[in-house]
């Protein structure tokens, strides 16, 4: 049974929307997903499902919308996709916690980086449904302007690596 990683947008970040991870786990189990595991308080959940990725994404977003009052936005990736995201991370000299992977709901247009304003030397690379951004001074005070990031959700490379490891372990439980 395929292993999926769901990344929720704007959950437990800056007080935007609070959702206890135990509740997220219960919602996923209620949808019939198995082997459900959450990771840190920023809306990361792993599970197994026989359903197609888009169907899983839609069902989870709808269920969360009922619980939270509005749909948060859910980006789902397969274990294989997450492994590729880690393996293909650009900016080899960047500290992993200073490189964010923005997960988008769909493939960004080829010119998505054309409007980027990077006053602190930020670098970005487009890769399908992801945009990698290196923040040389950290993301907290960055004045980066990149509209293509708005519909997505980000995780630093350390978190993405941990989720990939957890997905591999969940797959190995078979």
Tab-separated table of C-alpha atoms in Angstrom:
chain	number	residue	atom	x	y	z
A	1	UNK	CA	0.000	0.000	0.000
A	2	UNK	CA	1.501	3.376	-0.977
A	3	UNK	CA	2.924	5.676	1.694
A	4	UNK	CA	1.932	9.333	1.452
A	5	UNK	CA	3.201	12.428	3.204
A	6	UNK	CA	0.669	15.236	3.657
A	7	UNK	CA	1.885	18.754	4.389
A	8	UNK	CA	-0.740	21.130	5.686
A	9	UNK	CA	-0.574	24.800	4.833
A	10	UNK	CA	-0.571	27.447	7.592
A	11	UNK	CA	-1.124	25.095	10.516
A	12	UNK	CA	0.408	26.026	13.873
A	13	UNK	CA	2.588	28.654	12.246
A	14	UNK	CA	2.451	32.108	13.752
A	15	UNK	CA	-0.880	31.350	15.353
A	16	UNK	CA	-2.612	31.050	11.958
A	17	UNK	CA	-4.577	27.872	12.631
A	18	UNK	CA	-4.139	25.553	15.547
A	19	UNK	CA	-4.684	21.842	15.068
A	20	UNK	CA	-3.359	19.399	17.647
A	21	UNK	CA	-1.438	16.624	15.948
A	22	UNK	CA	-3.480	14.005	17.855
A	23	UNK	CA	-6.592	15.448	16.196
A	24	UNK	CA	-4.908	15.385	12.780
A	25	UNK	CA	-4.016	11.729	13.350
A	26	UNK	CA	-7.619	10.926	14.350
A	27	UNK	CA	-8.980	12.675	11.239
A	28	UNK	CA	-6.648	10.631	9.011
A	29	UNK	CA	-7.618	7.392	10.729
A	30	UNK	CA	-11.279	8.350	10.350
A	31	UNK	CA	-10.703	8.636	6.592
A	32	UNK	CA	-9.450	5.056	6.585
A	33	UNK	CA	-5.739	5.834	6.247
A	34	UNK	CA	-3.480	3.347	8.060
A	35	UNK	CA	-0.146	3.567	9.869
A	36	UNK	CA	-0.790	7.255	10.598
A	37	UNK	CA	2.121	9.172	12.126
A	38	UNK	CA	2.559	12.902	12.690
A	39	UNK	CA	5.778	14.870	12.946
A	40	UNK	CA	6.252	18.123	14.868
A	41	UNK	CA	3.514	20.688	15.336
A	42	UNK	CA	3.537	22.145	11.839
A	43	UNK	CA	1.045	19.929	10.038
A	44	UNK	CA	3.036	16.944	8.795
A	45	UNK	CA	1.345	13.552	8.618
A	46	UNK	CA	2.364	10.254	7.025
A	47	UNK	CA	0.073	7.323	6.274
A	48	UNK	CA	-0.812	4.523	3.904
A	49	UNK	CA	-3.730	4.566	1.495
A	50	UNK	CA	-4.713	2.619	-1.613
A	51	UNK	CA	-6.343	5.727	-3.049
A	52	UNK	CA	-4.725	7.951	-5.674
A	53	UNK	CA	-2.676	10.911	-4.451
A	54	UNK	CA	-5.127	13.591	-5.661
A	55	UNK	CA	-8.078	11.782	-4.067
A	56	UNK	CA	-6.223	11.483	-0.749
A	57	UNK	CA	-5.345	15.193	-0.918
A	58	UNK	CA	-8.935	16.245	-1.631
A	59	UNK	CA	-10.495	14.045	1.058
A	60	UNK	CA	-8.045	15.190	3.728
A	61	UNK	CA	-8.418	18.874	2.823
A	62	UNK	CA	-12.227	18.542	2.900
A	63	UNK	CA	-12.205	16.774	6.290
A	64	UNK	CA	-9.848	19.374	7.738
A	65	UNK	CA	-12.055	22.142	6.371
A	66	UNK	CA	-15.013	20.745	8.312
A	67	UNK	CA	-12.943	20.615	11.510
A	68	UNK	CA	-11.131	23.934	11.149
A	69	UNK	CA	-13.853	26.025	9.548
A	70	UNK	CA	-11.943	26.416	6.272
A	71	UNK	CA	-9.726	24.249	4.154
A	72	UNK	CA	-6.087	24.802	5.088
A	73	UNK	CA	-4.608	23.534	1.836
A	74	UNK	CA	-2.967	20.116	1.737
A	75	UNK	CA	0.004	19.119	-0.404
A	76	UNK	CA	0.466	15.347	-0.693
A	77	UNK	CA	3.601	13.652	-1.947
A	78	UNK	CA	4.560	10.003	-2.289
A	79	UNK	CA	7.527	8.539	-0.475
A	80	UNK	CA	9.373	8.284	-3.825
A	81	UNK	CA	8.684	11.955	-4.605
A	82	UNK	CA	9.977	13.026	-1.188
A	83	UNK	CA	13.146	10.968	-1.679
A	84	UNK	CA	13.683	12.765	-5.011
A	85	UNK	CA	13.119	16.168	-3.428
A	86	UNK	CA	15.836	15.437	-0.861
A	87	UNK	CA	18.226	13.912	-3.412
A	88	UNK	CA	17.854	16.816	-5.856
A	89	UNK	CA	18.181	19.642	-3.353
A	90	UNK	CA	20.287	22.413	-4.890
A	91	UNK	CA	22.611	24.816	-3.069
A	92	UNK	CA	25.002	22.202	-1.613
A	93	UNK	CA	26.761	24.768	0.591
A	94	UNK	CA	23.545	25.968	2.236
A	95	UNK	CA	22.814	25.050	5.841
A	96	UNK	CA	19.827	22.649	5.734
A	97	UNK	CA	17.806	24.828	8.116
A	98	UNK	CA	18.407	27.851	5.837
A	99	UNK	CA	17.008	26.046	2.777
A	100	UNK	CA	13.257	25.788	2.538
A	101	UNK	CA	11.352	23.542	0.179
A	102	UNK	CA	8.045	25.102	-0.826
A	103	UNK	CA	5.498	22.445	-1.720
A	104	UNK	CA	2.953	23.750	-4.234
A	105	UNK	CA	-0.494	22.371	-5.076
A	106	UNK	CA	0.448	22.150	-8.761
A	107	UNK	CA	3.429	22.641	-11.019
A	108	UNK	CA	4.600	26.247	-11.026
A	109	UNK	CA	4.814	28.017	-14.384
A	110	UNK	CA	8.261	28.086	-15.977
A	111	UNK	CA	8.568	31.836	-15.378
A	112	UNK	CA	7.599	31.614	-11.673
A	113	UNK	CA	10.962	32.999	-10.555
A	114	UNK	CA	10.942	35.938	-13.004
A	115	UNK	CA	9.313	38.301	-10.497
A	116	UNK	CA	11.539	37.339	-7.556
A	117	UNK	CA	12.962	40.194	-5.495
A	118	UNK	CA	15.797	38.895	-3.292
A	119	UNK	CA	17.360	41.785	-1.356
A	120	UNK	CA	19.341	39.555	1.004
A	121	UNK	CA	20.904	37.342	-1.662
A	122	UNK	CA	18.262	34.616	-1.526
A	123	UNK	CA	18.470	32.017	-4.268
A	124	UNK	CA	15.605	29.954	-5.660
A	125	UNK	CA	15.285	26.958	-7.952
A	126	UNK	CA	12.113	25.725	-9.571
A	127	UNK	CA	11.587	21.952	-9.621
A	128	UNK	CA	8.116	20.875	-10.761
A	129	UNK	CA	5.689	21.210	-7.839
A	130	UNK	CA	8.456	22.473	-5.552
A	131	UNK	CA	10.520	25.612	-5.261
A	132	UNK	CA	13.736	25.450	-3.260
A	133	UNK	CA	14.775	28.702	-1.587
A	134	UNK	CA	18.102	29.305	0.123
A	135	UNK	CA	17.980	32.089	2.696
A	136	UNK	CA	21.643	32.928	3.436
A	137	UNK	CA	20.614	34.993	6.499
A	138	UNK	CA	17.688	32.786	7.526
A	139	UNK	CA	14.053	33.140	6.501
A	140	UNK	CA	12.790	34.932	9.621
A	141	UNK	CA	13.797	38.462	8.623
A	142	UNK	CA	14.036	37.926	4.888
A	143	UNK	CA	12.420	40.498	2.624
A	144	UNK	CA	12.171	38.001	-0.255
A	145	UNK	CA	9.236	38.632	-2.554
A	146	UNK	CA	8.190	35.695	-4.687
A	147	UNK	CA	4.437	35.479	-5.425
A	148	UNK	CA	4.720	31.886	-6.694
A	149	UNK	CA	5.279	30.725	-3.097
A	150	UNK	CA	1.910	31.983	-1.803
A	151	UNK	CA	-0.273	28.896	-2.483
A	152	UNK	CA	2.290	26.512	-1.028
A	153	UNK	CA	3.682	25.461	2.303
A	154	UNK	CA	7.328	25.200	3.257
A	155	UNK	CA	9.526	22.911	5.299
A	156	UNK	CA	13.250	23.251	5.885
A	157	UNK	CA	15.508	20.609	4.408
A	158	UNK	CA	16.105	18.976	7.814
A	159	UNK	CA	12.351	18.431	8.204
A	160	UNK	CA	11.992	17.105	4.647
A	161	UNK	CA	14.834	14.642	5.280
A	162	UNK	CA	13.208	13.472	8.522
A	163	UNK	CA	9.843	12.995	6.775
A	164	UNK	CA	11.561	10.998	4.007
A	165	UNK	CA	13.205	8.784	6.645
A	166	UNK	CA	9.890	8.300	8.450
A	167	UNK	CA	8.171	7.425	5.144
A	168	UNK	CA	10.854	4.840	4.398
A	169	UNK	CA	10.413	3.303	7.853
A	170	UNK	CA	6.627	3.203	7.403
A	171	UNK	CA	7.029	1.518	4.028
A	172	UNK	CA	9.467	-1.011	5.539
A	173	UNK	CA	6.807	-2.042	8.107
A	174	UNK	CA	5.057	-4.022	5.372
